[in-house]
mmCIF file of C-alpha atoms in Angstrom:
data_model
loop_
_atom_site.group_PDB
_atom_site.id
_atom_site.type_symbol
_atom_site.label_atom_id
_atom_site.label_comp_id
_atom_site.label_asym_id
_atom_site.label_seq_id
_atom_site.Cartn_x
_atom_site.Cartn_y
_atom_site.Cartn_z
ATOM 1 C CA UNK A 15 110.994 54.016 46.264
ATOM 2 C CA UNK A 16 113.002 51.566 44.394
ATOM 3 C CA UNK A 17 114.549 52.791 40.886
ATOM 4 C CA UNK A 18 112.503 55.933 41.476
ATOM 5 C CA UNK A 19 114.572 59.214 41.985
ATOM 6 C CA UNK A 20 112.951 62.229 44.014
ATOM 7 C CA UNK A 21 113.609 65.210 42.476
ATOM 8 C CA UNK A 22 113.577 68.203 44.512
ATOM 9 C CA UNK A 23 113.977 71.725 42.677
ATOM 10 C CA UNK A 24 115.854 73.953 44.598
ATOM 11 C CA UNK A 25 115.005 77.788 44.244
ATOM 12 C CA UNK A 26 115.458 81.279 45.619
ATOM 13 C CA UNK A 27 113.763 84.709 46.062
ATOM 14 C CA UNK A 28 116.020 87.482 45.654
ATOM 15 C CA UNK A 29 116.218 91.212 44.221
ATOM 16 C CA UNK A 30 118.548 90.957 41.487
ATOM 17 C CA UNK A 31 121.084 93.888 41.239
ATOM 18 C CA UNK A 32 121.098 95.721 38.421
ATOM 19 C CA UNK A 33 124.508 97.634 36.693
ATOM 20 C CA UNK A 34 126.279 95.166 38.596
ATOM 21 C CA UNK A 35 129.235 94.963 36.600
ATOM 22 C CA UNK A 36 131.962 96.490 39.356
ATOM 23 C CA UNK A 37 130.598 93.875 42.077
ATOM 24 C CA UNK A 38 130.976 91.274 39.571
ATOM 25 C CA UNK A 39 134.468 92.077 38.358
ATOM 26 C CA UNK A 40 135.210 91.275 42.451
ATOM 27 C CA UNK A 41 132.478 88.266 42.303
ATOM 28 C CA UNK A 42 134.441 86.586 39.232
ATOM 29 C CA UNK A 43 138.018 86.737 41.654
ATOM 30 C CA UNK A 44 136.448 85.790 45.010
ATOM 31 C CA UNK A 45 132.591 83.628 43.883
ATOM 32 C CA UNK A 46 134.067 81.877 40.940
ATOM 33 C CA UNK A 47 131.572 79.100 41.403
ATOM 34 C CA UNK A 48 128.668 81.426 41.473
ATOM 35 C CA UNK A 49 129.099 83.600 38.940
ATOM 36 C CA UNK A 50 130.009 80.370 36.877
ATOM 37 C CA UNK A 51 126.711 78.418 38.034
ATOM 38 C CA UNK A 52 124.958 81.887 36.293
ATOM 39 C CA UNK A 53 124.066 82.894 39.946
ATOM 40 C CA UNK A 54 123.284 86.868 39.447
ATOM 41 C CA UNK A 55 124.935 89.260 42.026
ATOM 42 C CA UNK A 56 121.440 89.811 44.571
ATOM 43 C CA UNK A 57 120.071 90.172 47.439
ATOM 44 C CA UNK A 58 118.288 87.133 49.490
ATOM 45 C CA UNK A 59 115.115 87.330 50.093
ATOM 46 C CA UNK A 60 114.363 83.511 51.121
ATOM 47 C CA UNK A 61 116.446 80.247 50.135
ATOM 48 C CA UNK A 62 115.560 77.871 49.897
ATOM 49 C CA UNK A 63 112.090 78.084 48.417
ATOM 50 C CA UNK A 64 109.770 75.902 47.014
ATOM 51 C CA UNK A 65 107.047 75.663 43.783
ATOM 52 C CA UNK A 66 104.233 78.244 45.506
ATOM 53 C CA UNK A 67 104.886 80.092 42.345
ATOM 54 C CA UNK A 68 101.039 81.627 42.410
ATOM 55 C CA UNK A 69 101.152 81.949 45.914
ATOM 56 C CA UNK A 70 104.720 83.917 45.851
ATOM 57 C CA UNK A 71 103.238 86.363 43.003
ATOM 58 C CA UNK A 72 100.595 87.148 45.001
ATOM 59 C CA UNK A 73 102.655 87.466 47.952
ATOM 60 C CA UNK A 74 104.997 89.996 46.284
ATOM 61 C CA UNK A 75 101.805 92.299 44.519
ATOM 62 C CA UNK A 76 100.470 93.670 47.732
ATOM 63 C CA UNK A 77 103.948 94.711 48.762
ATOM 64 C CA UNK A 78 105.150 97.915 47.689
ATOM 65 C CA UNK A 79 108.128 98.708 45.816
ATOM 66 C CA UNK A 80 111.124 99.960 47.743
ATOM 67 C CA UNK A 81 114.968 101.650 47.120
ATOM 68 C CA UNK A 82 117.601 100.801 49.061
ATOM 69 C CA UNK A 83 121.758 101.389 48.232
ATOM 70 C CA UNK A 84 124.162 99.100 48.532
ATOM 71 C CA UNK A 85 126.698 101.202 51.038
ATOM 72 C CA UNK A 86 129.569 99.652 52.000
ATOM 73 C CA UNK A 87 131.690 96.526 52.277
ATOM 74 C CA UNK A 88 131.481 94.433 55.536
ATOM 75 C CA UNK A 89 132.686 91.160 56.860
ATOM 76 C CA UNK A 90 132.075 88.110 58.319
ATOM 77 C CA UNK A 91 134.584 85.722 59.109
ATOM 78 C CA UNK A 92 134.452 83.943 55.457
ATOM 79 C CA UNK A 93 132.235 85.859 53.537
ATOM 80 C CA UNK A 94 132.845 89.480 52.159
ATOM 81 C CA UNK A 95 129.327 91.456 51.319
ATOM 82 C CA UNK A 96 127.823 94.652 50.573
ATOM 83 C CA UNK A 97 125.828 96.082 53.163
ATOM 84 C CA UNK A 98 122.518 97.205 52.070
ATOM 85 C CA UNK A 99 120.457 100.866 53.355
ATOM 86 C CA UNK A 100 118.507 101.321 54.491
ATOM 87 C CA UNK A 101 117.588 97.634 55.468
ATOM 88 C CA UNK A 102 113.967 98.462 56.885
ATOM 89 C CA UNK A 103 111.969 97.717 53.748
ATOM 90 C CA UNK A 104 114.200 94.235 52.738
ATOM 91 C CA UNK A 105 113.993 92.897 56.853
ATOM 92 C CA UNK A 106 109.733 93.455 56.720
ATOM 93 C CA UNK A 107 109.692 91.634 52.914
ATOM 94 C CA UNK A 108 112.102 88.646 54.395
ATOM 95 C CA UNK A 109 110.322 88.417 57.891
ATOM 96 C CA UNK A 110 106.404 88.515 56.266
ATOM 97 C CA UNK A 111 107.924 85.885 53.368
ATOM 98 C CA UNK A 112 109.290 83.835 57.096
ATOM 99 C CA UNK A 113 106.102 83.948 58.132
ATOM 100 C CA UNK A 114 104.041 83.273 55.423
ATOM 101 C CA UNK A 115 106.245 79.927 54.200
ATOM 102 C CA UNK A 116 106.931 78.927 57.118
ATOM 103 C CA UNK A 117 108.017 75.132 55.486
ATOM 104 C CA UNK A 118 110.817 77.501 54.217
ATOM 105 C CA UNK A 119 113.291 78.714 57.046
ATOM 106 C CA UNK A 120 116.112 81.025 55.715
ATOM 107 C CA UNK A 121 119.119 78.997 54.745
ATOM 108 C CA UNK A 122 117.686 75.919 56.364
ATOM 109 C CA UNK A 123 117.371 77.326 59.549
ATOM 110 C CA UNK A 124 120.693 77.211 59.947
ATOM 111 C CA UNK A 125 121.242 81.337 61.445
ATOM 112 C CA UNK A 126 119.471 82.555 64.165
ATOM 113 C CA UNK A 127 119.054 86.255 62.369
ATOM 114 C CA UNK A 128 118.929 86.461 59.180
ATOM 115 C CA UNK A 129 121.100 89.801 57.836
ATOM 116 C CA UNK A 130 120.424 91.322 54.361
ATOM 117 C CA UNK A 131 123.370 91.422 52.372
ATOM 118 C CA UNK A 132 124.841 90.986 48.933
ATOM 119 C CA UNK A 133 127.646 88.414 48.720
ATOM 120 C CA UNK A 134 130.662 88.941 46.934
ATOM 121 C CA UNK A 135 132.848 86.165 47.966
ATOM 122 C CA UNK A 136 133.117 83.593 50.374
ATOM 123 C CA UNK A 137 135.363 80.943 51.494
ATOM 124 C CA UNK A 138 138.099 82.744 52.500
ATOM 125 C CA UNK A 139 139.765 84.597 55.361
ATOM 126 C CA UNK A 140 137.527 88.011 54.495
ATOM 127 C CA UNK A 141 138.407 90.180 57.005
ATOM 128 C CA UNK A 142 142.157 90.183 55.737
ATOM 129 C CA UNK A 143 140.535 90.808 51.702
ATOM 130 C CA UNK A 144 138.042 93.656 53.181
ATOM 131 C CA UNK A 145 139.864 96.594 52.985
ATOM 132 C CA UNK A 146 141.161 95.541 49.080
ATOM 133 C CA UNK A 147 137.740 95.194 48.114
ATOM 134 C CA UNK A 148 136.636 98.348 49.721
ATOM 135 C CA UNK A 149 139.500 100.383 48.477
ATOM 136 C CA UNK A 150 138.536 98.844 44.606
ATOM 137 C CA UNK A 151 134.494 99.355 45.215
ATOM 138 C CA UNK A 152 134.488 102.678 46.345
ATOM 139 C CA UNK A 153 134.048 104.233 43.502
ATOM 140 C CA UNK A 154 131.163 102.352 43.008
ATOM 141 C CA UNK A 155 129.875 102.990 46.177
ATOM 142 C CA UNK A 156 127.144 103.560 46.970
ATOM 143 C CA UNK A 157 125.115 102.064 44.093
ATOM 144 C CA UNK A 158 121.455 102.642 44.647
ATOM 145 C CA UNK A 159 119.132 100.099 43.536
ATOM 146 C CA UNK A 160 115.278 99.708 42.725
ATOM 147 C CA UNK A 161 113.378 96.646 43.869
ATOM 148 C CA UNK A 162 110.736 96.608 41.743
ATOM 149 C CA UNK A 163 110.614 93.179 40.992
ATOM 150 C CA UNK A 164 111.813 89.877 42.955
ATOM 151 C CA UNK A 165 112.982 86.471 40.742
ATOM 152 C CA UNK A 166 112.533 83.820 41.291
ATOM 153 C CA UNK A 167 115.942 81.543 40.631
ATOM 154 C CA UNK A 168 115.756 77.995 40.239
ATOM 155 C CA UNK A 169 119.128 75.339 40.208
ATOM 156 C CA UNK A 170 118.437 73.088 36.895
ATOM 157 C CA UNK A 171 120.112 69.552 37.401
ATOM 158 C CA UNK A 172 123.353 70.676 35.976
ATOM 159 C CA UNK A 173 123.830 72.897 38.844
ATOM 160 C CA UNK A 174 123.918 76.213 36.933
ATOM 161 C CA UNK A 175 121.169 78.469 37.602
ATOM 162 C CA UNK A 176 118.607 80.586 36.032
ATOM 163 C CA UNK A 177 115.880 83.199 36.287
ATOM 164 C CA UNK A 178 112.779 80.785 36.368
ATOM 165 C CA UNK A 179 110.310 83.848 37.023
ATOM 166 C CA UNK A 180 110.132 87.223 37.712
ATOM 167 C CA UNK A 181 107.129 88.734 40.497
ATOM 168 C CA UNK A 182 106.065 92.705 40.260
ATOM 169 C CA UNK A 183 106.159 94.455 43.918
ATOM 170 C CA UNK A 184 102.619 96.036 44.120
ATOM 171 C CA UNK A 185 99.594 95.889 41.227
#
């Protein structure tokens, strides 16, 4: 391609949480990078995505809208997350978006299941930080949230992050 550069935008679908100001006091401590890139505390729907902006909007209008709560604080071995209930209604949205952008796996294809959660740190030992962070969010806990709407996040070339669209669950 010569002097030519390919430039590939990388983007997301995910429910954006909203009065997330206790999960990001914890984000701030244990995502530094993320909450720095402008990354909004969310849930994953499908990363990466592509530019099927028109096809994603129509995609997302013939689902309903859906509550779920975030619950409680789990673990994996380095990421710390909020566990999301009930999960019925985000696992049918992420496995019809699987099948329908298929050119798309979740997270490269790199997990065999794909779990809905909302990340508040990673890179670290987070089974030892679990308890701390469930002790500090319990107050907060659980925190019920409205999918009503899915954005659409796209990385700019700087590396920080922003809301590039935003697609209405149901007409």
């Amino acid at each position: 391609y010569g002097d030519r550069k390919l430039l590939f935008v990388v983007t997301a679908l995910v429910i954006a949480i909203e009065d997330a100001e206790p999960f990001d006091e914890v984000r701030r401590e244990l995502a530094v990078e993320q909450v720095a890139l402008g990354i909004p505390f969310h849930v994953t729907l499908l990363f990466p995505f592509g530019e099927s902006e028109d096809e994603a909007r129509a995609f997302f209008a013939e689902r309903a809208p859906f509550e779920f709560a975030l619950t409680r604080v789990a673990a994996w071995p380095e990421v710390v997350y909020l566990v999301p209930e009930p999960d019925g209604e985000l696992l049918a949205c992420m496995r019809a978006l699987f099948d329908r952008f298929p050119e798309f796996p979740p997270y490269g294809g790199i997990h065999e299941e794909v779990i809905p959660h909302a990340t508040l740190g990673e890179g670290f030992d987070a089974p030892a930080l679990r308890d701390e962070i469930e002790r500090r969010l319990a107050p907060h806990l659980p925190h019920r949230c409205q999918a009503r709407d899915v954005s659409l996040l796209e990385e700019l070339a700087s590396g920080r992050w922003r809301e590039r669209d935003r697609f209405a669950l149901g007409r």
